[in-house]
Amino acid sequence: MAAANSTTEGNQKRITEMYCSAEFIGEVDSELIFLSVLNSLLSITAFLGNALILVALHKESSFHPPSKLLYRNLAVADLCVGIIAQPVDVASWMSAVNEGWTICYYTELTAFITSHILCSVSLLTSTAISVDRLLALLLMLKYKQVVTLRRTYLTTIVVWVFCIAATSSYFLNPVMVPWFIYTGISLSLVTSILSYTKIFCTLHRNQNQVRDLGNISQEIPLNISRYRNAVSTALWVQVTLVVCYLPYGITVALTPPRDLPSSIYLARQFTATLVFFKSTLNPLLYCWKIREVRQTVKDIIRKHCQTC
């Protein structure tokens, strides 16, 4: 068992060193320059977009506070992708292109840690949003008593601590990180799928019951309509996450344990850029699907333009 762990750690070390070697990088330096420029631009859009969303959510009072906290947590993770993960990745690529191997090694390691923490937080927060929407439907009037701001704060803290601890296990045993990643992704996706399936089945059943009642209050359809919009927003965020994360997951699963070909390395970097692109897409989804956020963002931009 000790020999197996030693072999795994050795493979991980060889791969990291291979990323920062003249023989390897020399084959892909032009592609890395392109990725550096692209991620620099996406870093700016992710930062500006999520900063606007955080300000808009702070000003918006129509959200239930726990639900708003989850979206704010997601926006914070996406904001950190723009100001931390992507710049560090760019620094890693450019140091490799310029043959700064010591800088390349440490920035590559830092990029691995930060990107996995932030992307894991996004994944788990999206799952928490799907569960929140399910509880809002099942608990009805008891929802605000059960899903409190204090409990939601505790949930977000647990998410961050777990993601930091799971990713930091790399320093104890590198093989633990993929195990945590695949287990976390599987559980999160299964939880989200079950939550949305239960939501749509319950909504369909309630809609049929409403049709059978002739003298029902008009307040129920209005609440259901508002709830459907909230679910639609959460579902779009979840679908976008899956679409952006899936290609990277496939390339990681197909990565050989050693002697990583440059073609697969490039595939991993391009699909990682797609994962980062989600941080730019999420603010657009909020503005598209949430009318209150869209109006607040417009007001912020309008006031800023008038000031300038």
PDB file of C-alpha atoms in Angstrom:
ATOM      1  CA  MET A   1       0.000   0.000   0.000  1.00  0.00           C
ATOM      2  CA  ALA A   2       2.843   2.385   0.880  1.00  0.00           C
ATOM      3  CA  ALA A   3       4.540   1.542  -2.396  1.00  0.00           C
ATOM      4  CA  ALA A   4       1.332   2.297  -4.308  1.00  0.00           C
ATOM      5  CA  ASN A   5       1.003   5.693  -2.619  1.00  0.00           C
ATOM      6  CA  SER A   6       4.651   6.448  -3.335  1.00  0.00           C
ATOM      7  CA  THR A   7       4.112   5.573  -6.994  1.00  0.00           C
ATOM      8  CA  THR A   8       1.028   7.801  -7.201  1.00  0.00           C
ATOM      9  CA  GLU A   9       2.858  10.734  -5.613  1.00  0.00           C
ATOM     10  CA  GLY A  10       5.747  10.183  -7.969  1.00  0.00           C
ATOM     11  CA  ASN A  11       3.423  10.222 -10.968  1.00  0.00           C
ATOM     12  CA  GLN A  12       1.829  13.441  -9.756  1.00  0.00           C
ATOM     13  CA  LYS A  13       5.252  15.033  -9.287  1.00  0.00           C
ATOM     14  CA  ARG A  14       6.424  13.945 -12.724  1.00  0.00           C
ATOM     15  CA  ILE A  15       3.308  15.412 -14.349  1.00  0.00           C
ATOM     16  CA  THR A  16       3.746  18.729 -12.522  1.00  0.00           C
ATOM     17  CA  GLU A  17       7.404  18.914 -13.495  1.00  0.00           C
ATOM     18  CA  MET A  18       6.527  17.994 -17.075  1.00  0.00           C
ATOM     19  CA  TYR A  19       4.125  20.974 -17.250  1.00  0.00           C
ATOM     20  CA  CYS A  20       7.117  23.192 -16.436  1.00  0.00           C
ATOM     21  CA  SER A  21       9.755  21.791 -18.747  1.00  0.00           C
ATOM     22  CA  ALA A  22      11.239  23.136 -21.969  1.00  0.00           C
ATOM     23  CA  GLU A  23      10.700  19.846 -23.820  1.00  0.00           C
ATOM     24  CA  PHE A  24       6.977  19.860 -23.085  1.00  0.00           C
ATOM     25  CA  ILE A  25       6.030  23.551 -23.201  1.00  0.00           C
ATOM     26  CA  GLY A  26       7.988  24.178 -26.364  1.00  0.00           C
ATOM     27  CA  GLU A  27       5.368  22.186 -28.271  1.00  0.00           C
ATOM     28  CA  VAL A  28       2.401  24.248 -27.050  1.00  0.00           C
ATOM     29  CA  ASP A  29       3.740  27.734 -26.346  1.00  0.00           C
ATOM     30  CA  SER A  30       1.613  29.490 -29.001  1.00  0.00           C
ATOM     31  CA  GLU A  31      -1.567  27.838 -27.657  1.00  0.00           C
ATOM     32  CA  LEU A  32      -0.647  28.894 -24.110  1.00  0.00           C
ATOM     33  CA  ILE A  33      -0.206  32.497 -25.235  1.00  0.00           C
ATOM     34  CA  PHE A  34      -3.688  32.384 -26.801  1.00  0.00           C
ATOM     35  CA  LEU A  35      -5.154  30.894 -23.596  1.00  0.00           C
ATOM     36  CA  SER A  36      -3.416  33.584 -21.544  1.00  0.00           C
ATOM     37  CA  VAL A  37      -4.970  36.378 -23.600  1.00  0.00           C
ATOM     38  CA  LEU A  38      -8.406  34.721 -23.555  1.00  0.00           C
ATOM     39  CA  ASN A  39      -8.371  34.118 -19.804  1.00  0.00           C
ATOM     40  CA  SER A  40      -7.154  37.647 -19.147  1.00  0.00           C
ATOM     41  CA  LEU A  41     -10.228  38.970 -20.935  1.00  0.00           C
ATOM     42  CA  LEU A  42     -12.541  36.492 -19.189  1.00  0.00           C
ATOM     43  CA  SER A  43     -10.992  37.429 -15.866  1.00  0.00           C
ATOM     44  CA  ILE A  44     -12.071  41.044 -16.385  1.00  0.00           C
ATOM     45  CA  THR A  45     -15.624  40.126 -17.432  1.00  0.00           C
ATOM     46  CA  ALA A  46     -16.002  37.685 -14.506  1.00  0.00           C
ATOM     47  CA  PHE A  47     -14.836  40.328 -12.039  1.00  0.00           C
ATOM     48  CA  LEU A  48     -17.003  43.161 -13.395  1.00  0.00           C
ATOM     49  CA  GLY A  49     -20.083  40.971 -13.917  1.00  0.00           C
ATOM     50  CA  ASN A  50     -20.070  39.393 -10.468  1.00  0.00           C
ATOM     51  CA  ALA A  51     -19.181  42.675  -8.758  1.00  0.00           C
ATOM     52  CA  LEU A  52     -22.306  44.194 -10.347  1.00  0.00           C
ATOM     53  CA  ILE A  53     -24.393  41.203  -9.248  1.00  0.00           C
ATOM     54  CA  LEU A  54     -23.158  41.475  -5.653  1.00  0.00           C
ATOM     55  CA  VAL A  55     -24.049  45.166  -5.544  1.00  0.00           C
ATOM     56  CA  ALA A  56     -27.457  44.449  -7.111  1.00  0.00           C
ATOM     57  CA  LEU A  57     -28.199  41.652  -4.637  1.00  0.00           C
ATOM     58  CA  HIS A  58     -27.207  43.942  -1.764  1.00  0.00           C
ATOM     59  CA  LYS A  59     -29.675  46.573  -2.950  1.00  0.00           C
ATOM     60  CA  GLU A  60     -32.460  44.119  -3.815  1.00  0.00           C
ATOM     61  CA  SER A  61     -34.893  43.419  -0.950  1.00  0.00           C
ATOM     62  CA  SER A  62     -37.473  41.195  -2.647  1.00  0.00           C
ATOM     63  CA  PHE A  63     -35.387  38.026  -2.207  1.00  0.00           C
ATOM     64  CA  HIS A  64     -35.816  35.744   0.766  1.00  0.00           C
ATOM     65  CA  PRO A  65     -32.528  36.422   2.693  1.00  0.00           C
ATOM     66  CA  PRO A  66     -31.302  32.780   2.806  1.00  0.00           C
ATOM     67  CA  SER A  67     -31.866  32.358  -0.946  1.00  0.00           C
ATOM     68  CA  LYS A  68     -30.117  35.662  -1.612  1.00  0.00           C
ATOM     69  CA  LEU A  69     -27.183  34.548   0.537  1.00  0.00           C
ATOM     70  CA  LEU A  70     -26.720  31.422  -1.590  1.00  0.00           C
ATOM     71  CA  TYR A  71     -26.654  33.472  -4.796  1.00  0.00           C
ATOM     72  CA  ARG A  72     -24.247  35.923  -3.181  1.00  0.00           C
ATOM     73  CA  ASN A  73     -21.990  33.030  -2.184  1.00  0.00           C
ATOM     74  CA  LEU A  74     -22.047  31.764  -5.765  1.00  0.00           C
ATOM     75  CA  ALA A  75     -21.222  35.250  -7.043  1.00  0.00           C
ATOM     76  CA  VAL A  76     -18.334  35.558  -4.553  1.00  0.00           C
ATOM     77  CA  ALA A  77     -16.863  32.252  -5.780  1.00  0.00           C
ATOM     78  CA  ASP A  78     -17.201  33.413  -9.404  1.00  0.00           C
ATOM     79  CA  LEU A  79     -15.676  36.784  -8.497  1.00  0.00           C
ATOM     80  CA  CYS A  80     -12.683  35.026  -6.926  1.00  0.00           C
ATOM     81  CA  VAL A  81     -12.269  32.952 -10.081  1.00  0.00           C
ATOM     82  CA  GLY A  82     -11.903  36.209 -11.994  1.00  0.00           C
ATOM     83  CA  ILE A  83      -9.448  37.904  -9.620  1.00  0.00           C
ATOM     84  CA  ILE A  84      -7.483  34.870  -8.336  1.00  0.00           C
ATOM     85  CA  ALA A  85      -7.785  31.596 -10.271  1.00  0.00           C
ATOM     86  CA  GLN A  86      -7.590  32.931 -13.826  1.00  0.00           C
ATOM     87  CA  PRO A  87      -4.730  35.421 -13.201  1.00  0.00           C
ATOM     88  CA  VAL A  88      -2.718  32.663 -11.471  1.00  0.00           C
ATOM     89  CA  ASP A  89      -3.320  30.318 -14.408  1.00  0.00           C
ATOM     90  CA  VAL A  90      -2.186  33.056 -16.808  1.00  0.00           C
ATOM     91  CA  ALA A  91       0.940  33.603 -14.680  1.00  0.00           C
ATOM     92  CA  SER A  92       1.645  29.871 -14.803  1.00  0.00           C
ATOM     93  CA  TRP A  93       1.316  29.658 -18.586  1.00  0.00           C
ATOM     94  CA  MET A  94       3.346  32.781 -19.277  1.00  0.00           C
ATOM     95  CA  SER A  95       6.129  31.785 -16.865  1.00  0.00           C
ATOM     96  CA  ALA A  96       6.339  28.457 -18.705  1.00  0.00           C
ATOM     97  CA  VAL A  97       6.460  30.175 -22.088  1.00  0.00           C
ATOM     98  CA  ASN A  98       9.225  32.483 -20.782  1.00  0.00           C
ATOM     99  CA  GLU A  99      11.046  29.506 -19.208  1.00  0.00           C
ATOM    100  CA  GLY A 100      10.691  30.682 -15.629  1.00  0.00           C
ATOM    101  CA  TRP A 101      10.512  27.138 -14.328  1.00  0.00           C
ATOM    102  CA  THR A 102      10.587  27.875 -10.603  1.00  0.00           C
ATOM    103  CA  ILE A 103       7.762  30.406 -10.914  1.00  0.00           C
ATOM    104  CA  CYS A 104       5.939  28.004 -13.235  1.00  0.00           C
ATOM    105  CA  TYR A 105       6.042  25.197 -10.679  1.00  0.00           C
ATOM    106  CA  TYR A 106       4.653  27.266  -7.807  1.00  0.00           C
ATOM    107  CA  THR A 107       2.036  29.087  -9.893  1.00  0.00           C
ATOM    108  CA  GLU A 108       0.923  25.761 -11.401  1.00  0.00           C
ATOM    109  CA  LEU A 109       0.462  24.354  -7.906  1.00  0.00           C
ATOM    110  CA  THR A 110      -1.332  27.509  -6.727  1.00  0.00           C
ATOM    111  CA  ALA A 111      -3.595  27.462  -9.790  1.00  0.00           C
ATOM    112  CA  PHE A 112      -4.490  23.832  -9.088  1.00  0.00           C
ATOM    113  CA  ILE A 113      -5.408  24.547  -5.462  1.00  0.00           C
ATOM    114  CA  THR A 114      -7.349  27.795  -5.986  1.00  0.00           C
ATOM    115  CA  SER A 115      -9.273  26.677  -9.071  1.00  0.00           C
ATOM    116  CA  HIS A 116     -10.361  23.414  -7.459  1.00  0.00           C
ATOM    117  CA  ILE A 117     -11.479  25.168  -4.264  1.00  0.00           C
ATOM    118  CA  LEU A 118     -13.489  27.854  -6.083  1.00  0.00           C
ATOM    119  CA  CYS A 119     -15.041  25.530  -8.655  1.00  0.00           C
ATOM    120  CA  SER A 120     -15.986  23.066  -5.907  1.00  0.00           C
ATOM    121  CA  VAL A 121     -17.658  25.879  -3.954  1.00  0.00           C
ATOM    122  CA  SER A 122     -19.636  26.814  -7.082  1.00  0.00           C
ATOM    123  CA  LEU A 123     -20.727  23.223  -7.571  1.00  0.00           C
ATOM    124  CA  LEU A 124     -21.850  22.684  -3.977  1.00  0.00           C
ATOM    125  CA  THR A 125     -23.555  26.088  -3.792  1.00  0.00           C
ATOM    126  CA  SER A 126     -25.531  25.333  -6.963  1.00  0.00           C
ATOM    127  CA  THR A 127     -26.600  22.074  -5.349  1.00  0.00           C
ATOM    128  CA  ALA A 128     -27.620  23.943  -2.186  1.00  0.00           C
ATOM    129  CA  ILE A 129     -29.741  26.294  -4.323  1.00  0.00           C
ATOM    130  CA  SER A 130     -31.574  23.329  -5.865  1.00  0.00           C
ATOM    131  CA  VAL A 131     -32.267  21.899  -2.403  1.00  0.00           C
ATOM    132  CA  ASP A 132     -33.412  25.337  -1.216  1.00  0.00           C
ATOM    133  CA  ARG A 133     -35.934  25.540  -4.068  1.00  0.00           C
ATOM    134  CA  LEU A 134     -37.219  22.042  -3.212  1.00  0.00           C
ATOM    135  CA  LEU A 135     -37.649  22.934   0.466  1.00  0.00           C
ATOM    136  CA  ALA A 136     -39.525  26.106  -0.491  1.00  0.00           C
ATOM    137  CA  LEU A 137     -42.029  23.956  -2.370  1.00  0.00           C
ATOM    138  CA  LEU A 138     -42.384  21.138   0.139  1.00  0.00           C
ATOM    139  CA  LEU A 139     -42.417  23.167   3.353  1.00  0.00           C
ATOM    140  CA  MET A 140     -44.650  25.995   2.092  1.00  0.00           C
ATOM    141  CA  LEU A 141     -45.519  28.153   5.126  1.00  0.00           C
ATOM    142  CA  LYS A 142     -42.922  26.431   7.331  1.00  0.00           C
ATOM    143  CA  TYR A 143     -40.126  27.230   4.856  1.00  0.00           C
ATOM    144  CA  LYS A 144     -39.097  30.549   6.465  1.00  0.00           C
ATOM    145  CA  GLN A 145     -39.060  28.929   9.895  1.00  0.00           C
ATOM    146  CA  VAL A 146     -36.843  26.022   8.775  1.00  0.00           C
ATOM    147  CA  VAL A 147     -34.560  27.712   6.217  1.00  0.00           C
ATOM    148  CA  THR A 148     -33.230  30.575   8.309  1.00  0.00           C
ATOM    149  CA  LEU A 149     -30.412  33.005   7.549  1.00  0.00           C
ATOM    150  CA  ARG A 150     -28.319  31.572  10.389  1.00  0.00           C
ATOM    151  CA  ARG A 151     -28.590  28.026   9.053  1.00  0.00           C
ATOM    152  CA  THR A 152     -27.781  29.199   5.539  1.00  0.00           C
ATOM    153  CA  TYR A 153     -24.675  31.017   6.806  1.00  0.00           C
ATOM    154  CA  LEU A 154     -23.640  27.790   8.524  1.00  0.00           C
ATOM    155  CA  THR A 155     -24.181  25.875   5.283  1.00  0.00           C
ATOM    156  CA  THR A 156     -22.004  28.258   3.270  1.00  0.00           C
ATOM    157  CA  ILE A 157     -19.243  28.096   5.895  1.00  0.00           C
ATOM    158  CA  VAL A 158     -19.334  24.288   5.818  1.00  0.00           C
ATOM    159  CA  VAL A 159     -19.126  24.358   2.003  1.00  0.00           C
ATOM    160  CA  TRP A 160     -16.016  26.574   2.037  1.00  0.00           C
ATOM    161  CA  VAL A 161     -14.303  24.620   4.832  1.00  0.00           C
ATOM    162  CA  PHE A 162     -15.005  21.281   3.146  1.00  0.00           C
ATOM    163  CA  CYS A 163     -13.744  22.456  -0.256  1.00  0.00           C
ATOM    164  CA  ILE A 164     -10.573  23.957   1.235  1.00  0.00           C
ATOM    165  CA  ALA A 165      -9.891  20.830   3.320  1.00  0.00           C
ATOM    166  CA  ALA A 166     -10.610  18.423   0.449  1.00  0.00           C
ATOM    167  CA  THR A 167      -8.351  20.280  -1.985  1.00  0.00           C
ATOM    168  CA  SER A 168      -5.605  20.784   0.607  1.00  0.00           C
ATOM    169  CA  SER A 169      -5.463  17.008   1.048  1.00  0.00           C
ATOM    170  CA  TYR A 170      -3.263  17.170  -2.065  1.00  0.00           C
ATOM    171  CA  PHE A 171      -0.325  17.948   0.225  1.00  0.00           C
ATOM    172  CA  LEU A 172      -0.985  14.772   2.238  1.00  0.00           C
ATOM    173  CA  ASN A 173      -1.726  12.447  -0.654  1.00  0.00           C
ATOM    174  CA  PRO A 174      -2.373  13.693  -4.219  1.00  0.00           C
ATOM    175  CA  VAL A 175      -4.574  10.695  -5.013  1.00  0.00           C
ATOM    176  CA  MET A 176      -7.154  11.898  -2.471  1.00  0.00           C
ATOM    177  CA  VAL A 177      -8.054  14.997  -4.492  1.00  0.00           C
ATOM    178  CA  PRO A 178      -9.480  13.146  -7.546  1.00  0.00           C
ATOM    179  CA  TRP A 179     -11.367  10.868  -5.144  1.00  0.00           C
ATOM    180  CA  PHE A 180     -12.933  13.874  -3.420  1.00  0.00           C
ATOM    181  CA  ILE A 181     -13.656  15.527  -6.781  1.00  0.00           C
ATOM    182  CA  TYR A 182     -15.414  12.568  -8.371  1.00  0.00           C
ATOM    183  CA  THR A 183     -17.340  11.731  -5.200  1.00  0.00           C
ATOM    184  CA  GLY A 184     -18.409  15.345  -4.707  1.00  0.00           C
ATOM    185  CA  ILE A 185     -19.421  15.839  -8.333  1.00  0.00           C
ATOM    186  CA  SER A 186     -21.423  12.598  -8.359  1.00  0.00           C
ATOM    187  CA  LEU A 187     -23.258  13.335  -5.107  1.00  0.00           C
ATOM    188  CA  SER A 188     -23.923  16.956  -6.110  1.00  0.00           C
ATOM    189  CA  LEU A 189     -25.320  16.059  -9.524  1.00  0.00           C
ATOM    190  CA  VAL A 190     -27.465  13.247  -8.130  1.00  0.00           C
ATOM    191  CA  THR A 191     -28.827  15.568  -5.426  1.00  0.00           C
ATOM    192  CA  SER A 192     -29.620  18.312  -7.953  1.00  0.00           C
ATOM    193  CA  ILE A 193     -31.266  15.902 -10.401  1.00  0.00           C
ATOM    194  CA  LEU A 194     -33.428  14.394  -7.666  1.00  0.00           C
ATOM    195  CA  SER A 195     -34.352  17.859  -6.351  1.00  0.00           C
ATOM    196  CA  TYR A 196     -35.454  19.240  -9.726  1.00  0.00           C
ATOM    197  CA  THR A 197     -37.252  15.989 -10.611  1.00  0.00           C
ATOM    198  CA  LYS A 198     -39.200  16.193  -7.353  1.00  0.00           C
ATOM    199  CA  ILE A 199     -39.918  19.889  -7.979  1.00  0.00           C
ATOM    200  CA  PHE A 200     -41.341  19.382 -11.449  1.00  0.00           C
ATOM    201  CA  CYS A 201     -43.358  16.324 -10.426  1.00  0.00           C
ATOM    202  CA  THR A 202     -44.848  18.228  -7.478  1.00  0.00           C
ATOM    203  CA  LEU A 203     -45.616  21.287  -9.621  1.00  0.00           C
ATOM    204  CA  HIS A 204     -47.303  19.126 -12.239  1.00  0.00           C
ATOM    205  CA  ARG A 205     -49.422  17.407  -9.582  1.00  0.00           C
ATOM    206  CA  ASN A 206     -50.361  20.744  -7.983  1.00  0.00           C
ATOM    207  CA  GLN A 207     -51.281  22.189 -11.367  1.00  0.00           C
ATOM    208  CA  ASN A 208     -53.680  19.334 -11.970  1.00  0.00           C
ATOM    209  CA  GLN A 209     -55.221  19.863  -8.533  1.00  0.00           C
ATOM    210  CA  VAL A 210     -55.672  23.581  -9.225  1.00  0.00           C
ATOM    211  CA  ARG A 211     -57.521  22.805 -12.454  1.00  0.00           C
ATOM    212  CA  ASP A 212     -59.947  20.613 -10.533  1.00  0.00           C
ATOM    213  CA  LEU A 213     -60.847  23.441  -8.118  1.00  0.00           C
ATOM    214  CA  GLY A 214     -63.247  26.072  -9.428  1.00  0.00           C
ATOM    215  CA  ASN A 215     -63.172  28.636  -6.615  1.00  0.00           C
ATOM    216  CA  ILE A 216     -59.479  28.899  -5.796  1.00  0.00           C
ATOM    217  CA  SER A 217     -57.863  32.154  -4.702  1.00  0.00           C
ATOM    218  CA  GLN A 218     -55.881  34.027  -7.346  1.00  0.00           C
ATOM    219  CA  GLU A 219     -52.959  34.289  -4.919  1.00  0.00           C
ATOM    220  CA  ILE A 220     -51.906  30.665  -5.460  1.00  0.00           C
ATOM    221  CA  PRO A 221     -51.264  30.889  -9.236  1.00  0.00           C
ATOM    222  CA  LEU A 222     -49.298  34.105  -8.687  1.00  0.00           C
ATOM    223  CA  ASN A 223     -47.112  32.433  -6.042  1.00  0.00           C
ATOM    224  CA  ILE A 224     -46.638  29.400  -8.252  1.00  0.00           C
ATOM    225  CA  SER A 225     -45.689  31.638 -11.171  1.00  0.00           C
ATOM    226  CA  ARG A 226     -43.078  33.449  -9.066  1.00  0.00           C
ATOM    227  CA  TYR A 227     -41.788  30.149  -7.771  1.00  0.00           C
ATOM    228  CA  ARG A 228     -41.493  28.752 -11.305  1.00  0.00           C
ATOM    229  CA  ASN A 229     -39.337  31.728 -12.265  1.00  0.00           C
ATOM    230  CA  ALA A 230     -37.064  31.113  -9.282  1.00  0.00           C
ATOM    231  CA  VAL A 231     -36.760  27.427 -10.174  1.00  0.00           C
ATOM    232  CA  SER A 232     -36.085  28.310 -13.805  1.00  0.00           C
ATOM    233  CA  THR A 233     -33.209  30.583 -12.753  1.00  0.00           C
ATOM    234  CA  ALA A 234     -31.694  27.925 -10.487  1.00  0.00           C
ATOM    235  CA  LEU A 235     -32.089  25.268 -13.172  1.00  0.00           C
ATOM    236  CA  TRP A 236     -30.366  27.407 -15.806  1.00  0.00           C
ATOM    237  CA  VAL A 237     -27.456  27.980 -13.410  1.00  0.00           C
ATOM    238  CA  GLN A 238     -27.234  24.230 -12.808  1.00  0.00           C
ATOM    239  CA  VAL A 239     -27.428  23.304 -16.497  1.00  0.00           C
ATOM    240  CA  THR A 240     -24.770  25.890 -17.366  1.00  0.00           C
ATOM    241  CA  LEU A 241     -22.528  24.462 -14.671  1.00  0.00           C
ATOM    242  CA  VAL A 242     -22.895  20.914 -16.020  1.00  0.00           C
ATOM    243  CA  VAL A 243     -22.264  21.987 -19.615  1.00  0.00           C
ATOM    244  CA  CYS A 244     -19.133  23.915 -18.612  1.00  0.00           C
ATOM    245  CA  TYR A 245     -17.771  21.304 -16.190  1.00  0.00           C
ATOM    246  CA  LEU A 246     -18.489  18.113 -18.137  1.00  0.00           C
ATOM    247  CA  PRO A 247     -15.790  18.458 -20.858  1.00  0.00           C
ATOM    248  CA  TYR A 248     -13.124  19.073 -18.216  1.00  0.00           C
ATOM    249  CA  GLY A 249     -14.298  16.070 -16.204  1.00  0.00           C
ATOM    250  CA  ILE A 250     -14.065  13.875 -19.301  1.00  0.00           C
ATOM    251  CA  THR A 251     -10.535  15.020 -20.135  1.00  0.00           C
ATOM    252  CA  VAL A 252      -9.396  14.466 -16.550  1.00  0.00           C
ATOM    253  CA  ALA A 253     -10.927  10.976 -16.563  1.00  0.00           C
ATOM    254  CA  LEU A 254      -9.074  10.156 -19.798  1.00  0.00           C
ATOM    255  CA  THR A 255      -5.737  11.534 -18.566  1.00  0.00           C
ATOM    256  CA  PRO A 256      -3.077   8.788 -18.330  1.00  0.00           C
ATOM    257  CA  PRO A 257      -1.279   8.427 -14.986  1.00  0.00           C
ATOM    258  CA  ARG A 258       2.081   9.371 -16.544  1.00  0.00           C
ATOM    259  CA  ASP A 259       3.687  10.634 -19.768  1.00  0.00           C
ATOM    260  CA  LEU A 260       0.876  13.096 -20.425  1.00  0.00           C
ATOM    261  CA  PRO A 261       0.704  13.919 -24.174  1.00  0.00           C
ATOM    262  CA  SER A 262       0.718  17.595 -25.111  1.00  0.00           C
ATOM    263  CA  SER A 263      -2.621  17.172 -26.917  1.00  0.00           C
ATOM    264  CA  ILE A 264      -4.368  16.008 -23.725  1.00  0.00           C
ATOM    265  CA  TYR A 265      -2.626  18.722 -21.719  1.00  0.00           C
ATOM    266  CA  LEU A 266      -4.009  21.340 -24.124  1.00  0.00           C
ATOM    267  CA  ALA A 267      -7.451  19.734 -23.979  1.00  0.00           C
ATOM    268  CA  ARG A 268      -7.372  20.053 -20.198  1.00  0.00           C
ATOM    269  CA  GLN A 269      -6.372  23.718 -20.371  1.00  0.00           C
ATOM    270  CA  PHE A 270      -9.043  24.608 -22.939  1.00  0.00           C
ATOM    271  CA  THR A 271     -11.756  22.754 -21.024  1.00  0.00           C
ATOM    272  CA  ALA A 272     -10.536  24.414 -17.796  1.00  0.00           C
ATOM    273  CA  THR A 273     -11.051  27.750 -19.557  1.00  0.00           C
ATOM    274  CA  LEU A 274     -14.620  26.624 -20.294  1.00  0.00           C
ATOM    275  CA  VAL A 275     -15.068  25.983 -16.556  1.00  0.00           C
ATOM    276  CA  PHE A 276     -13.820  29.513 -15.847  1.00  0.00           C
ATOM    277  CA  PHE A 277     -16.155  30.883 -18.524  1.00  0.00           C
ATOM    278  CA  LYS A 278     -19.074  29.862 -16.306  1.00  0.00           C
ATOM    279  CA  SER A 279     -18.081  32.663 -13.943  1.00  0.00           C
ATOM    280  CA  THR A 280     -18.730  35.129 -16.766  1.00  0.00           C
ATOM    281  CA  LEU A 281     -21.976  33.446 -17.836  1.00  0.00           C
ATOM    282  CA  ASN A 282     -23.642  33.381 -14.420  1.00  0.00           C
ATOM    283  CA  PRO A 283     -24.093  37.193 -14.127  1.00  0.00           C
ATOM    284  CA  LEU A 284     -25.682  37.173 -17.605  1.00  0.00           C
ATOM    285  CA  LEU A 285     -28.075  34.437 -16.474  1.00  0.00           C
ATOM    286  CA  TYR A 286     -29.055  36.424 -13.379  1.00  0.00           C
ATOM    287  CA  CYS A 287     -29.796  39.517 -15.468  1.00  0.00           C
ATOM    288  CA  TRP A 288     -31.737  37.468 -18.011  1.00  0.00           C
ATOM    289  CA  LYS A 289     -33.849  35.408 -15.608  1.00  0.00           C
ATOM    290  CA  ILE A 290     -34.262  37.673 -12.548  1.00  0.00           C
ATOM    291  CA  ARG A 291     -36.155  40.845 -13.442  1.00  0.00           C
ATOM    292  CA  GLU A 292     -35.355  42.646 -10.178  1.00  0.00           C
ATOM    293  CA  VAL A 293     -31.619  42.034 -10.550  1.00  0.00           C
ATOM    294  CA  ARG A 294     -31.717  43.102 -14.200  1.00  0.00           C
ATOM    295  CA  GLN A 295     -33.417  46.389 -13.327  1.00  0.00           C
ATOM    296  CA  THR A 296     -31.024  47.088 -10.450  1.00  0.00           C
ATOM    297  CA  VAL A 297     -27.998  46.411 -12.665  1.00  0.00           C
ATOM    298  CA  LYS A 298     -29.406  48.771 -15.297  1.00  0.00           C
ATOM    299  CA  ASP A 299     -29.859  51.473 -12.673  1.00  0.00           C
ATOM    300  CA  ILE A 300     -26.280  51.017 -11.415  1.00  0.00           C
ATOM    301  CA  ILE A 301     -24.838  51.231 -14.925  1.00  0.00           C
ATOM    302  CA  ARG A 302     -27.025  54.247 -15.769  1.00  0.00           C
ATOM    303  CA  LYS A 303     -25.938  56.148 -12.631  1.00  0.00           C
ATOM    304  CA  HIS A 304     -22.298  55.311 -13.318  1.00  0.00           C
ATOM    305  CA  CYS A 305     -22.560  56.549 -16.901  1.00  0.00           C
ATOM    306  CA  GLN A 306     -24.215  59.787 -15.754  1.00  0.00           C
ATOM    307  CA  THR A 307     -21.420  60.325 -13.209  1.00  0.00           C
ATOM    308  CA  CYS A 308     -18.777  59.804 -15.865  1.00  0.00           C
TER     309      CYS A 308
END
